[in-house]
PDB file of C-alpha atoms in Angstrom:
ATOM      1  CA  UNK N   1     169.540 159.243  62.281  1.00 92.00           C
ATOM      2  CA  UNK N   2     171.697 160.604  65.314  1.00 93.00           C
ATOM      3  CA  UNK N   3     175.683 159.775  65.240  1.00 94.00           C
ATOM      4  CA  UNK N   4     177.439 160.472  68.181  1.00 94.00           C
ATOM      5  CA  UNK N   5     180.832 158.761  67.532  1.00 94.00           C
ATOM      6  CA  UNK N   6     183.913 158.896  69.401  1.00 93.00           C
ATOM      7  CA  UNK N   7     182.936 161.632  71.793  1.00 93.00           C
ATOM      8  CA  UNK N   8     184.197 159.947  75.138  1.00 92.00           C
ATOM      9  CA  UNK N   9     180.379 159.558  76.447  1.00 93.00           C
ATOM     10  CA  UNK N  10     180.271 158.452  79.902  1.00 94.00           C
ATOM     11  CA  UNK N  11     177.606 156.305  81.666  1.00 94.00           C
ATOM     12  CA  UNK N  12     175.959 159.493  83.144  1.00 94.00           C
ATOM     13  CA  UNK N  13     176.045 161.296  79.568  1.00 93.00           C
ATOM     14  CA  UNK N  14     174.257 158.043  78.038  1.00 94.00           C
ATOM     15  CA  UNK N  15     171.677 158.088  80.886  1.00 92.00           C
ATOM     16  CA  UNK N  16     170.798 161.759  80.141  1.00 93.00           C
ATOM     17  CA  UNK N  17     170.809 161.292  76.431  1.00 92.00           C
ATOM     18  CA  UNK N  18     168.533 158.437  76.641  1.00 90.00           C
ATOM     19  CA  UNK N  19     165.995 160.133  78.384  1.00 89.00           C
ATOM     20  CA  UNK N  20     165.184 161.985  74.972  1.00 88.00           C
ATOM     21  CA  UNK N  21     164.544 158.768  72.871  1.00 88.00           C
ATOM     22  CA  UNK N  22     160.763 158.292  73.576  1.00 81.00           C
ATOM     23  CA  UNK N  23     160.488 162.215  72.849  1.00 83.00           C
ATOM     24  CA  UNK N  24     162.039 161.902  69.503  1.00 82.00           C
ATOM     25  CA  UNK N  25     159.409 160.194  67.545  1.00 81.00           C
ATOM     26  CA  UNK N  26     161.133 160.521  64.116  1.00 88.00           C
ATOM     27  CA  UNK N  27     164.560 158.893  65.402  1.00 91.00           C
ATOM     28  CA  UNK N  28     165.013 155.434  64.056  1.00 93.00           C
ATOM     29  CA  UNK N  29     168.806 155.124  63.880  1.00 95.00           C
ATOM     30  CA  UNK N  30     171.402 155.863  66.522  1.00 95.00           C
ATOM     31  CA  UNK N  31     175.163 155.453  66.255  1.00 96.00           C
ATOM     32  CA  UNK N  32     177.451 155.553  69.454  1.00 96.00           C
ATOM     33  CA  UNK N  33     180.582 153.817  68.163  1.00 96.00           C
ATOM     34  CA  UNK N  34     183.901 154.250  69.839  1.00 96.00           C
ATOM     35  CA  UNK N  35     182.417 155.689  73.076  1.00 95.00           C
ATOM     36  CA  UNK N  36     183.880 153.187  75.912  1.00 92.00           C
ATOM     37  CA  UNK N  37     180.935 153.647  78.371  1.00 94.00           C
ATOM     38  CA  UNK N  38     180.991 149.984  79.208  1.00 95.00           C
ATOM     39  CA  UNK N  39     178.255 147.804  80.873  1.00 96.00           C
ATOM     40  CA  UNK N  40     176.998 150.434  83.046  1.00 96.00           C
ATOM     41  CA  UNK N  41     176.498 152.742  79.929  1.00 95.00           C
ATOM     42  CA  UNK N  42     174.857 150.013  77.782  1.00 96.00           C
ATOM     43  CA  UNK N  43     172.416 149.249  80.782  1.00 95.00           C
ATOM     44  CA  UNK N  44     171.557 153.096  81.056  1.00 95.00           C
ATOM     45  CA  UNK N  45     171.077 153.270  77.088  1.00 95.00           C
ATOM     46  CA  UNK N  46     168.783 150.127  77.244  1.00 94.00           C
ATOM     47  CA  UNK N  47     166.670 151.562  80.017  1.00 93.00           C
ATOM     48  CA  UNK N  48     165.943 154.799  78.055  1.00 91.00           C
ATOM     49  CA  UNK N  49     164.746 152.534  75.133  1.00 91.00           C
ATOM     50  CA  UNK N  50     161.806 151.055  77.381  1.00 88.00           C
ATOM     51  CA  UNK N  51     158.852 150.983  75.503  1.00 84.00           C
ATOM     52  CA  UNK N  52     160.198 152.571  72.541  1.00 88.00           C
ATOM     53  CA  UNK N  53     158.324 151.882  69.260  1.00 90.00           C
ATOM     54  CA  UNK N  54     160.295 153.903  66.456  1.00 91.00           C
ATOM     55  CA  UNK N  55     163.941 153.038  67.045  1.00 93.00           C
ATOM     56  CA  UNK N  56     164.988 150.499  64.530  1.00 94.00           C
ATOM     57  CA  UNK N  57     168.885 150.245  64.302  1.00 95.00           C
ATOM     58  CA  UNK N  58     171.384 150.630  67.119  1.00 96.00           C
ATOM     59  CA  UNK N  59     175.055 150.694  66.513  1.00 97.00           C
ATOM     60  CA  UNK N  60     177.324 150.140  69.623  1.00 96.00           C
ATOM     61  CA  UNK N  61     180.677 149.214  68.041  1.00 97.00           C
ATOM     62  CA  UNK N  62     183.984 149.301  70.196  1.00 96.00           C
ATOM     63  CA  UNK N  63     182.064 150.714  73.166  1.00 96.00           C
ATOM     64  CA  UNK N  64     183.794 148.310  76.001  1.00 95.00           C
ATOM     65  CA  UNK N  65     180.709 145.998  76.324  1.00 96.00           C
ATOM     66  CA  UNK N  66     181.188 142.891  78.280  1.00 95.00           C
ATOM     67  CA  UNK N  67     179.085 139.887  79.201  1.00 95.00           C
ATOM     68  CA  UNK N  68     176.631 141.537  81.323  1.00 95.00           C
ATOM     69  CA  UNK N  69     175.671 143.714  78.478  1.00 95.00           C
ATOM     70  CA  UNK N  70     174.247 140.699  76.528  1.00 95.00           C
ATOM     71  CA  UNK N  71     171.164 140.450  78.959  1.00 95.00           C
ATOM     72  CA  UNK N  72     170.568 144.302  78.831  1.00 95.00           C
ATOM     73  CA  UNK N  73     170.710 144.189  75.096  1.00 95.00           C
ATOM     74  CA  UNK N  74     168.605 140.937  74.739  1.00 94.00           C
ATOM     75  CA  UNK N  75     165.676 142.541  76.824  1.00 94.00           C
ATOM     76  CA  UNK N  76     166.066 145.798  74.803  1.00 94.00           C
ATOM     77  CA  UNK N  77     165.509 143.760  71.410  1.00 93.00           C
ATOM     78  CA  UNK N  78     162.845 142.031  72.821  1.00 92.00           C
ATOM     79  CA  UNK N  79     160.763 144.757  74.302  1.00 92.00           C
ATOM     80  CA  UNK N  80     161.435 147.493  71.520  1.00 93.00           C
ATOM     81  CA  UNK N  81     161.140 147.701  67.808  1.00 93.00           C
ATOM     82  CA  UNK N  82     165.146 147.373  67.258  1.00 94.00           C
ATOM     83  CA  UNK N  83     165.680 144.971  64.713  1.00 94.00           C
ATOM     84  CA  UNK N  84     169.263 145.864  63.524  1.00 96.00           C
ATOM     85  CA  UNK N  85     172.098 145.533  65.936  1.00 96.00           C
ATOM     86  CA  UNK N  86     175.755 146.206  65.347  1.00 97.00           C
ATOM     87  CA  UNK N  87     178.097 145.342  68.086  1.00 96.00           C
ATOM     88  CA  UNK N  88     181.376 144.860  66.491  1.00 96.00           C
ATOM     89  CA  UNK N  89     184.691 145.196  68.609  1.00 95.00           C
ATOM     90  CA  UNK N  90     183.234 144.379  72.108  1.00 96.00           C
ATOM     91  CA  UNK N  91     184.002 141.618  74.580  1.00 95.00           C
ATOM     92  CA  UNK N  92     180.330 139.929  74.832  1.00 95.00           C
ATOM     93  CA  UNK N  93     182.072 136.487  74.779  1.00 93.00           C
ATOM     94  CA  UNK N  94     179.883 133.327  74.326  1.00 94.00           C
ATOM     95  CA  UNK N  95     177.760 133.897  77.355  1.00 94.00           C
ATOM     96  CA  UNK N  96     176.768 137.449  76.436  1.00 95.00           C
ATOM     97  CA  UNK N  97     176.138 136.561  72.976  1.00 95.00           C
ATOM     98  CA  UNK N  98     173.709 133.703  73.976  1.00 95.00           C
ATOM     99  CA  UNK N  99     171.955 135.946  76.425  1.00 95.00           C
ATOM    100  CA  UNK N 100     171.403 138.330  73.686  1.00 95.00           C
ATOM    101  CA  UNK N 101     169.567 135.908  71.243  1.00 95.00           C
ATOM    102  CA  UNK N 102     167.793 133.706  73.600  1.00 94.00           C
ATOM    103  CA  UNK N 103     164.434 135.500  73.598  1.00 93.00           C
ATOM    104  CA  UNK N 104     164.607 135.819  69.858  1.00 94.00           C
ATOM    105  CA  UNK N 105     165.353 132.047  69.601  1.00 94.00           C
ATOM    106  CA  UNK N 106     162.502 131.109  71.694  1.00 94.00           C
ATOM    107  CA  UNK N 107     160.064 133.427  69.666  1.00 93.00           C
ATOM    108  CA  UNK N 108     161.398 131.948  66.329  1.00 93.00           C
ATOM    109  CA  UNK N 109     160.927 128.361  67.419  1.00 93.00           C
ATOM    110  CA  UNK N 110     157.020 129.168  68.425  1.00 94.00           C
ATOM    111  CA  UNK N 111     156.635 130.787  65.034  1.00 92.00           C
ATOM    112  CA  UNK N 112     158.248 127.793  63.218  1.00 91.00           C
ATOM    113  CA  UNK N 113     155.671 125.567  65.136  1.00 93.00           C
ATOM    114  CA  UNK N 114     152.959 127.698  64.180  1.00 92.00           C
ATOM    115  CA  UNK N 115     153.928 127.488  60.518  1.00 91.00           C
ATOM    116  CA  UNK N 116     154.275 123.848  60.689  1.00 90.00           C
ATOM    117  CA  UNK N 117     150.867 123.510  62.090  1.00 92.00           C
ATOM    118  CA  UNK N 118     149.266 125.727  59.527  1.00 92.00           C
ATOM    119  CA  UNK N 119     150.948 123.919  56.764  1.00 89.00           C
ATOM    120  CA  UNK N 120     149.536 120.435  58.348  1.00 91.00           C
ATOM    121  CA  UNK N 121     146.183 121.944  58.400  1.00 91.00           C
ATOM    122  CA  UNK N 122     146.255 123.202  54.652  1.00 90.00           C
ATOM    123  CA  UNK N 123     147.336 119.675  53.505  1.00 87.00           C
ATOM    124  CA  UNK N 124     144.529 117.905  55.569  1.00 86.00           C
ATOM    125  CA  UNK N 125     142.156 120.083  53.907  1.00 85.00           C
ATOM    126  CA  UNK N 126     143.336 119.760  50.512  1.00 84.00           C
ATOM    127  CA  UNK N 127     143.391 115.815  51.208  1.00 83.00           C
ATOM    128  CA  UNK N 128     139.727 116.007  52.361  1.00 81.00           C
ATOM    129  CA  UNK N 129     138.778 117.837  49.233  1.00 80.00           C
ATOM    130  CA  UNK N 130     140.513 115.293  46.970  1.00 79.00           C
ATOM    131  CA  UNK N 131     138.544 112.570  48.764  1.00 79.00           C
ATOM    132  CA  UNK N 132     135.215 114.236  48.392  1.00 73.00           C
ATOM    133  CA  UNK N 133     135.724 114.641  44.793  1.00 71.00           C
ATOM    134  CA  UNK N 134     136.595 111.262  44.282  1.00 74.00           C
ATOM    135  CA  UNK N 135     133.692 109.961  46.192  1.00 73.00           C
ATOM    136  CA  UNK N 136     131.002 112.022  45.208  1.00 64.00           C
ATOM    137  CA  UNK N 137     132.197 112.856  41.553  1.00 61.00           C
ATOM    138  CA  UNK N 138     130.002 110.077  39.738  1.00 49.00           C
ATOM    139  CA  UNK N 139     126.762 110.820  41.544  1.00 51.00           C
ATOM    140  CA  UNK N 140     126.974 114.391  40.805  1.00 52.00           C
ATOM    141  CA  UNK N 141     127.732 113.667  37.062  1.00 45.00           C
ATOM    142  CA  UNK N 142     124.666 111.553  36.966  1.00 47.00           C
ATOM    143  CA  UNK N 143     122.414 114.476  38.361  1.00 49.00           C
ATOM    144  CA  UNK N 144     123.929 116.785  35.868  1.00 46.00           C
ATOM    145  CA  UNK N 145     123.065 114.385  33.059  1.00 46.00           C
ATOM    146  CA  UNK N 146     119.456 113.721  34.181  1.00 48.00           C
ATOM    147  CA  UNK N 147     118.817 117.485  34.597  1.00 49.00           C
ATOM    148  CA  UNK N 148     119.615 118.011  30.834  1.00 46.00           C
ATOM    149  CA  UNK N 149     117.790 114.827  29.403  1.00 49.00           C
ATOM    150  CA  UNK N 150     114.524 115.471  30.995  1.00 50.00           C
ATOM    151  CA  UNK N 151     110.965 116.271  29.478  1.00 46.00           C
ATOM    152  CA  UNK N 152     110.970 119.781  30.324  1.00 46.00           C
ATOM    153  CA  UNK N 153     114.044 120.464  28.082  1.00 47.00           C
ATOM    154  CA  UNK N 154     117.294 119.213  26.331  1.00 48.00           C
ATOM    155  CA  UNK N 155     121.023 120.045  26.523  1.00 47.00           C
ATOM    156  CA  UNK N 156     120.558 121.615  23.005  1.00 46.00           C
ATOM    157  CA  UNK N 157     117.788 123.859  24.343  1.00 48.00           C
ATOM    158  CA  UNK N 158     119.792 124.932  27.388  1.00 49.00           C
ATOM    159  CA  UNK N 159     122.956 125.701  25.077  1.00 48.00           C
ATOM    160  CA  UNK N 160     120.460 127.849  23.090  1.00 46.00           C
ATOM    161  CA  UNK N 161     119.192 129.915  25.986  1.00 48.00           C
ATOM    162  CA  UNK N 162     122.524 130.340  27.041  1.00 51.00           C
ATOM    163  CA  UNK N 163     123.376 131.711  23.684  1.00 51.00           C
ATOM    164  CA  UNK N 164     120.363 133.990  23.649  1.00 49.00           C
ATOM    165  CA  UNK N 165     121.190 135.351  27.085  1.00 48.00           C
ATOM    166  CA  UNK N 166     124.935 135.975  25.769  1.00 50.00           C
ATOM    167  CA  UNK N 167     123.489 138.043  22.899  1.00 48.00           C
ATOM    168  CA  UNK N 168     121.257 140.165  25.048  1.00 48.00           C
ATOM    169  CA  UNK N 169     124.194 140.882  27.248  1.00 50.00           C
ATOM    170  CA  UNK N 170     126.177 141.804  24.410  1.00 49.00           C
ATOM    171  CA  UNK N 171     123.425 144.359  23.433  1.00 49.00           C
ATOM    172  CA  UNK N 172     123.801 146.090  26.655  1.00 50.00           C
ATOM    173  CA  UNK N 173     127.081 148.256  26.584  1.00 50.00           C
ATOM    174  CA  UNK N 174     127.577 150.062  29.846  1.00 52.00           C
ATOM    175  CA  UNK N 175     129.869 152.876  29.707  1.00 52.00           C
ATOM    176  CA  UNK N 176     133.175 152.648  31.454  1.00 53.00           C
ATOM    177  CA  UNK N 177     134.405 155.293  33.685  1.00 54.00           C
ATOM    178  CA  UNK N 178     137.902 156.218  34.117  1.00 56.00           C
ATOM    179  CA  UNK N 179     139.737 154.330  36.794  1.00 60.00           C
ATOM    180  CA  UNK N 180     140.794 155.882  39.689  1.00 63.00           C
ATOM    181  CA  UNK N 181     144.503 155.666  40.756  1.00 64.00           C
ATOM    182  CA  UNK N 182     144.426 153.851  43.980  1.00 67.00           C
ATOM    183  CA  UNK N 183     146.619 155.716  46.554  1.00 71.00           C
ATOM    184  CA  UNK N 184     149.511 153.764  47.976  1.00 72.00           C
ATOM    185  CA  UNK N 185     148.744 152.889  51.731  1.00 74.00           C
ATOM    186  CA  UNK N 186     151.524 153.805  54.219  1.00 74.00           C
ATOM    187  CA  UNK N 187     153.737 150.848  55.461  1.00 74.00           C
ATOM    188  CA  UNK N 188     152.706 149.400  58.508  1.00 76.00           C
ATOM    189  CA  UNK N 189     154.428 150.356  61.914  1.00 77.00           C
ATOM    190  CA  UNK N 190     157.516 148.198  62.796  1.00 81.00           C
ATOM    191  CA  UNK N 191     156.747 145.262  64.966  1.00 85.00           C
ATOM    192  CA  UNK N 192     157.682 145.387  68.842  1.00 88.00           C
ATOM    193  CA  UNK N 193     159.001 142.080  69.876  1.00 87.00           C
ATOM    194  CA  UNK N 194     161.942 139.681  69.883  1.00 91.00           C
ATOM    195  CA  UNK N 195     162.665 139.839  66.164  1.00 92.00           C
ATOM    196  CA  UNK N 196     166.034 140.582  64.684  1.00 94.00           C
ATOM    197  CA  UNK N 197     166.877 141.239  61.029  1.00 95.00           C
ATOM    198  CA  UNK N 198     170.686 142.091  61.162  1.00 95.00           C
ATOM    199  CA  UNK N 199     173.133 141.199  64.032  1.00 96.00           C
ATOM    200  CA  UNK N 200     176.752 142.065  63.797  1.00 96.00           C
ATOM    201  CA  UNK N 201     179.143 140.513  66.510  1.00 95.00           C
ATOM    202  CA  UNK N 202     182.537 140.684  64.535  1.00 95.00           C
ATOM    203  CA  UNK N 203     185.671 140.374  67.091  1.00 94.00           C
ATOM    204  CA  UNK N 204     183.680 139.926  70.270  1.00 95.00           C
ATOM    205  CA  UNK N 205     185.945 137.166  71.832  1.00 92.00           C
ATOM    206  CA  UNK N 206     183.381 134.193  71.007  1.00 93.00           C
ATOM    207  CA  UNK N 207     186.040 131.514  71.092  1.00 90.00           C
ATOM    208  CA  UNK N 208     187.507 128.916  73.686  1.00 85.00           C
ATOM    209  CA  UNK N 209     190.398 130.721  74.524  1.00 83.00           C
ATOM    210  CA  UNK N 210     189.543 131.440  78.141  1.00 78.00           C
ATOM    211  CA  UNK N 211     190.130 129.083  80.813  1.00 77.00           C
ATOM    212  CA  UNK N 212     187.244 126.505  81.161  1.00 75.00           C
ATOM    213  CA  UNK N 213     185.457 127.500  78.046  1.00 78.00           C
ATOM    214  CA  UNK N 214     186.588 124.714  75.591  1.00 84.00           C
ATOM    215  CA  UNK N 215     183.399 123.775  74.539  1.00 88.00           C
ATOM    216  CA  UNK N 216     181.574 127.443  74.871  1.00 92.00           C
ATOM    217  CA  UNK N 217     181.716 128.198  71.062  1.00 92.00           C
ATOM    218  CA  UNK N 218     179.903 125.113  70.248  1.00 93.00           C
ATOM    219  CA  UNK N 219     177.091 125.656  72.688  1.00 94.00           C
ATOM    220  CA  UNK N 220     176.955 129.161  71.552  1.00 94.00           C
ATOM    221  CA  UNK N 221     176.751 128.343  67.981  1.00 94.00           C
ATOM    222  CA  UNK N 222     173.924 125.760  68.597  1.00 94.00           C
ATOM    223  CA  UNK N 223     171.929 128.681  69.700  1.00 95.00           C
ATOM    224  CA  UNK N 224     172.626 130.540  66.655  1.00 95.00           C
ATOM    225  CA  UNK N 225     171.717 127.329  64.636  1.00 94.00           C
ATOM    226  CA  UNK N 226     168.350 127.458  66.257  1.00 95.00           C
ATOM    227  CA  UNK N 227     167.940 131.276  65.289  1.00 95.00           C
ATOM    228  CA  UNK N 228     169.003 130.492  61.597  1.00 94.00           C
ATOM    229  CA  UNK N 229     166.994 127.431  61.175  1.00 93.00           C
ATOM    230  CA  UNK N 230     163.657 128.764  62.559  1.00 93.00           C
ATOM    231  CA  UNK N 231     163.704 132.539  62.196  1.00 92.00           C
ATOM    232  CA  UNK N 232     162.131 133.859  58.761  1.00 90.00           C
ATOM    233  CA  UNK N 233     163.228 137.443  59.336  1.00 91.00           C
ATOM    234  CA  UNK N 234     167.113 137.129  59.951  1.00 93.00           C
ATOM    235  CA  UNK N 235     168.813 138.628  57.045  1.00 93.00           C
ATOM    236  CA  UNK N 236     172.630 139.199  58.126  1.00 93.00           C
ATOM    237  CA  UNK N 237     174.794 137.733  60.899  1.00 94.00           C
ATOM    238  CA  UNK N 238     178.349 138.750  61.110  1.00 94.00           C
ATOM    239  CA  UNK N 239     180.733 136.698  63.167  1.00 93.00           C
ATOM    240  CA  UNK N 240     183.914 137.375  61.691  1.00 92.00           C
ATOM    241  CA  UNK N 241     187.352 137.613  63.790  1.00 91.00           C
ATOM    242  CA  UNK N 242     185.859 135.094  66.594  1.00 92.00           C
ATOM    243  CA  UNK N 243     187.618 131.806  66.646  1.00 90.00           C
ATOM    244  CA  UNK N 244     184.787 129.489  66.919  1.00 90.00           C
ATOM    245  CA  UNK N 245     186.412 126.414  65.698  1.00 88.00           C
ATOM    246  CA  UNK N 246     185.354 123.580  63.181  1.00 90.00           C
ATOM    247  CA  UNK N 247     182.826 121.978  65.240  1.00 91.00           C
ATOM    248  CA  UNK N 248     180.924 125.350  65.919  1.00 91.00           C
ATOM    249  CA  UNK N 249     181.360 126.213  62.136  1.00 92.00           C
ATOM    250  CA  UNK N 250     179.534 122.912  61.196  1.00 93.00           C
ATOM    251  CA  UNK N 251     176.529 123.854  63.180  1.00 93.00           C
ATOM    252  CA  UNK N 252     176.307 127.306  61.328  1.00 93.00           C
ATOM    253  CA  UNK N 253     176.544 125.218  57.962  1.00 92.00           C
ATOM    254  CA  UNK N 254     173.839 122.932  59.034  1.00 93.00           C
ATOM    255  CA  UNK N 255     171.564 125.569  59.743  1.00 93.00           C
ATOM    256  CA  UNK N 256     172.201 127.479  56.552  1.00 92.00           C
ATOM    257  CA  UNK N 257     171.652 124.068  54.555  1.00 92.00           C
ATOM    258  CA  UNK N 258     168.477 123.704  56.349  1.00 92.00           C
ATOM    259  CA  UNK N 259     167.254 127.108  55.395  1.00 91.00           C
ATOM    260  CA  UNK N 260     168.271 126.162  51.809  1.00 90.00           C
ATOM    261  CA  UNK N 261     166.225 122.956  51.765  1.00 90.00           C
ATOM    262  CA  UNK N 262     163.240 124.536  53.217  1.00 88.00           C
ATOM    263  CA  UNK N 263     163.233 127.270  50.825  1.00 87.00           C
ATOM    264  CA  UNK N 264     163.575 129.934  53.407  1.00 87.00           C
ATOM    265  CA  UNK N 265     165.127 133.353  52.711  1.00 83.00           C
ATOM    266  CA  UNK N 266     168.863 133.677  52.217  1.00 86.00           C
ATOM    267  CA  UNK N 267     171.012 135.035  55.154  1.00 91.00           C
ATOM    268  CA  UNK N 268     174.101 137.160  54.442  1.00 91.00           C
ATOM    269  CA  UNK N 269     176.841 135.575  56.472  1.00 90.00           C
ATOM    270  CA  UNK N 270     180.541 136.515  57.439  1.00 90.00           C
ATOM    271  CA  UNK N 271     182.632 134.206  59.819  1.00 89.00           C
ATOM    272  CA  UNK N 272     186.270 133.586  60.717  1.00 86.00           C
ATOM    273  CA  UNK N 273     188.475 132.188  57.902  1.00 82.00           C
ATOM    274  CA  UNK N 274     190.314 129.821  60.718  1.00 83.00           C
ATOM    275  CA  UNK N 275     188.001 126.847  59.678  1.00 87.00           C
ATOM    276  CA  UNK N 276     188.870 123.978  57.825  1.00 87.00           C
ATOM    277  CA  UNK N 277     188.599 124.704  53.893  1.00 90.00           C
ATOM    278  CA  UNK N 278     185.596 122.782  53.124  1.00 91.00           C
ATOM    279  CA  UNK N 279     183.295 124.234  56.071  1.00 90.00           C
ATOM    280  CA  UNK N 280     184.537 127.711  55.297  1.00 90.00           C
ATOM    281  CA  UNK N 281     183.843 127.359  51.609  1.00 90.00           C
ATOM    282  CA  UNK N 282     180.420 126.039  52.049  1.00 89.00           C
ATOM    283  CA  UNK N 283     179.453 128.856  54.663  1.00 89.00           C
ATOM    284  CA  UNK N 284     180.785 131.397  52.063  1.00 88.00           C
ATOM    285  CA  UNK N 285     178.724 129.802  49.135  1.00 88.00           C
ATOM    286  CA  UNK N 286     175.515 129.505  51.118  1.00 87.00           C
ATOM    287  CA  UNK N 287     175.749 132.966  53.044  1.00 81.00           C
ATOM    288  CA  UNK N 288     177.332 135.520  50.528  1.00 72.00           C
ATOM    289  CA  UNK N 289     176.739 139.174  50.127  1.00 61.00           C
ATOM    290  CA  UNK N 290     177.775 140.762  53.407  1.00 63.00           C
ATOM    291  CA  UNK N 291     180.133 143.354  53.112  1.00 62.00           C
ATOM    292  CA  UNK N 292     182.418 144.756  55.832  1.00 60.00           C
ATOM    293  CA  UNK N 293     181.095 147.885  57.471  1.00 57.00           C
ATOM    294  CA  UNK N 294     183.347 150.779  57.023  1.00 55.00           C
ATOM    295  CA  UNK N 295     184.777 152.275  59.974  1.00 55.00           C
ATOM    296  CA  UNK N 296     184.066 156.089  60.214  1.00 58.00           C
ATOM    297  CA  UNK N 297     185.786 156.937  63.296  1.00 56.00           C
ATOM    298  CA  UNK N 298     189.401 156.030  64.856  1.00 54.00           C
ATOM    299  CA  UNK N 299     190.082 154.143  67.932  1.00 53.00           C
ATOM    300  CA  UNK N 300     191.985 156.393  70.094  1.00 51.00           C
ATOM    301  CA  UNK N 301     195.277 154.772  71.710  1.00 45.00           C
ATOM    302  CA  UNK N 302     195.575 154.889  75.282  1.00 48.00           C
ATOM    303  CA  UNK N 303     198.881 156.562  76.550  1.00 41.00           C
TER     304      UNK N 303
END
């Protein structure tokens, strides 16, 4: 793990640092919180992670990231092994947040369709097997009865031969050797592609306060709804301190209810308290367990 927090890193510094990422094979986590390198620095950072297969967790909290950084981060998540992304305290807004998860949503929808087709195929196989048993079960029973009541032998004789064979098997006792302990296989390498496990977007201006963005939170949360409904690997989603409103909040609630009905894995969820009581309480009930991330550095005040 590498932590370079609150060190006044600039875009040029990020570009030089990111050149070493593909050489550091053991580096899996990086934390650059409280460095205000902006969209240009984020672009340089993502460029340095191209074709990286070891980095799993990236934290860029309070780095002055704007809407353009959403596309850069979305491409990075989709082409690397990064699966945990911490982006609290930036300014991605609705547009940037959607650009970030678009490819992940598309992949989740494809996988959900494949799972549905596989479940349908298994169901059809089971139904075909039941039909075959019901259709040919009587004839099979007749054949078994004739085999045991023929001239060559009787059912009693067959049982006796079985008993004799069992006695012979008991007489031959094989020596059992000590069982060798199986070695634990190493875990498989992380997957490279548009899969995300933890996404923290607290305090990112995902709201409708900007001019002309009245319905932006609803559109944005519909995209997050698709991610929550179809992704089987999402574990955490943090949207605290974003004034998304009740309509957008209900989109999240419907997604969590869908996961519960389909018996998918639970998602630890945090959202703004500025929702109606019933929506907020339902989201808290379905998505509990996410604790607030502790701030290790302090935000410097500009003079």
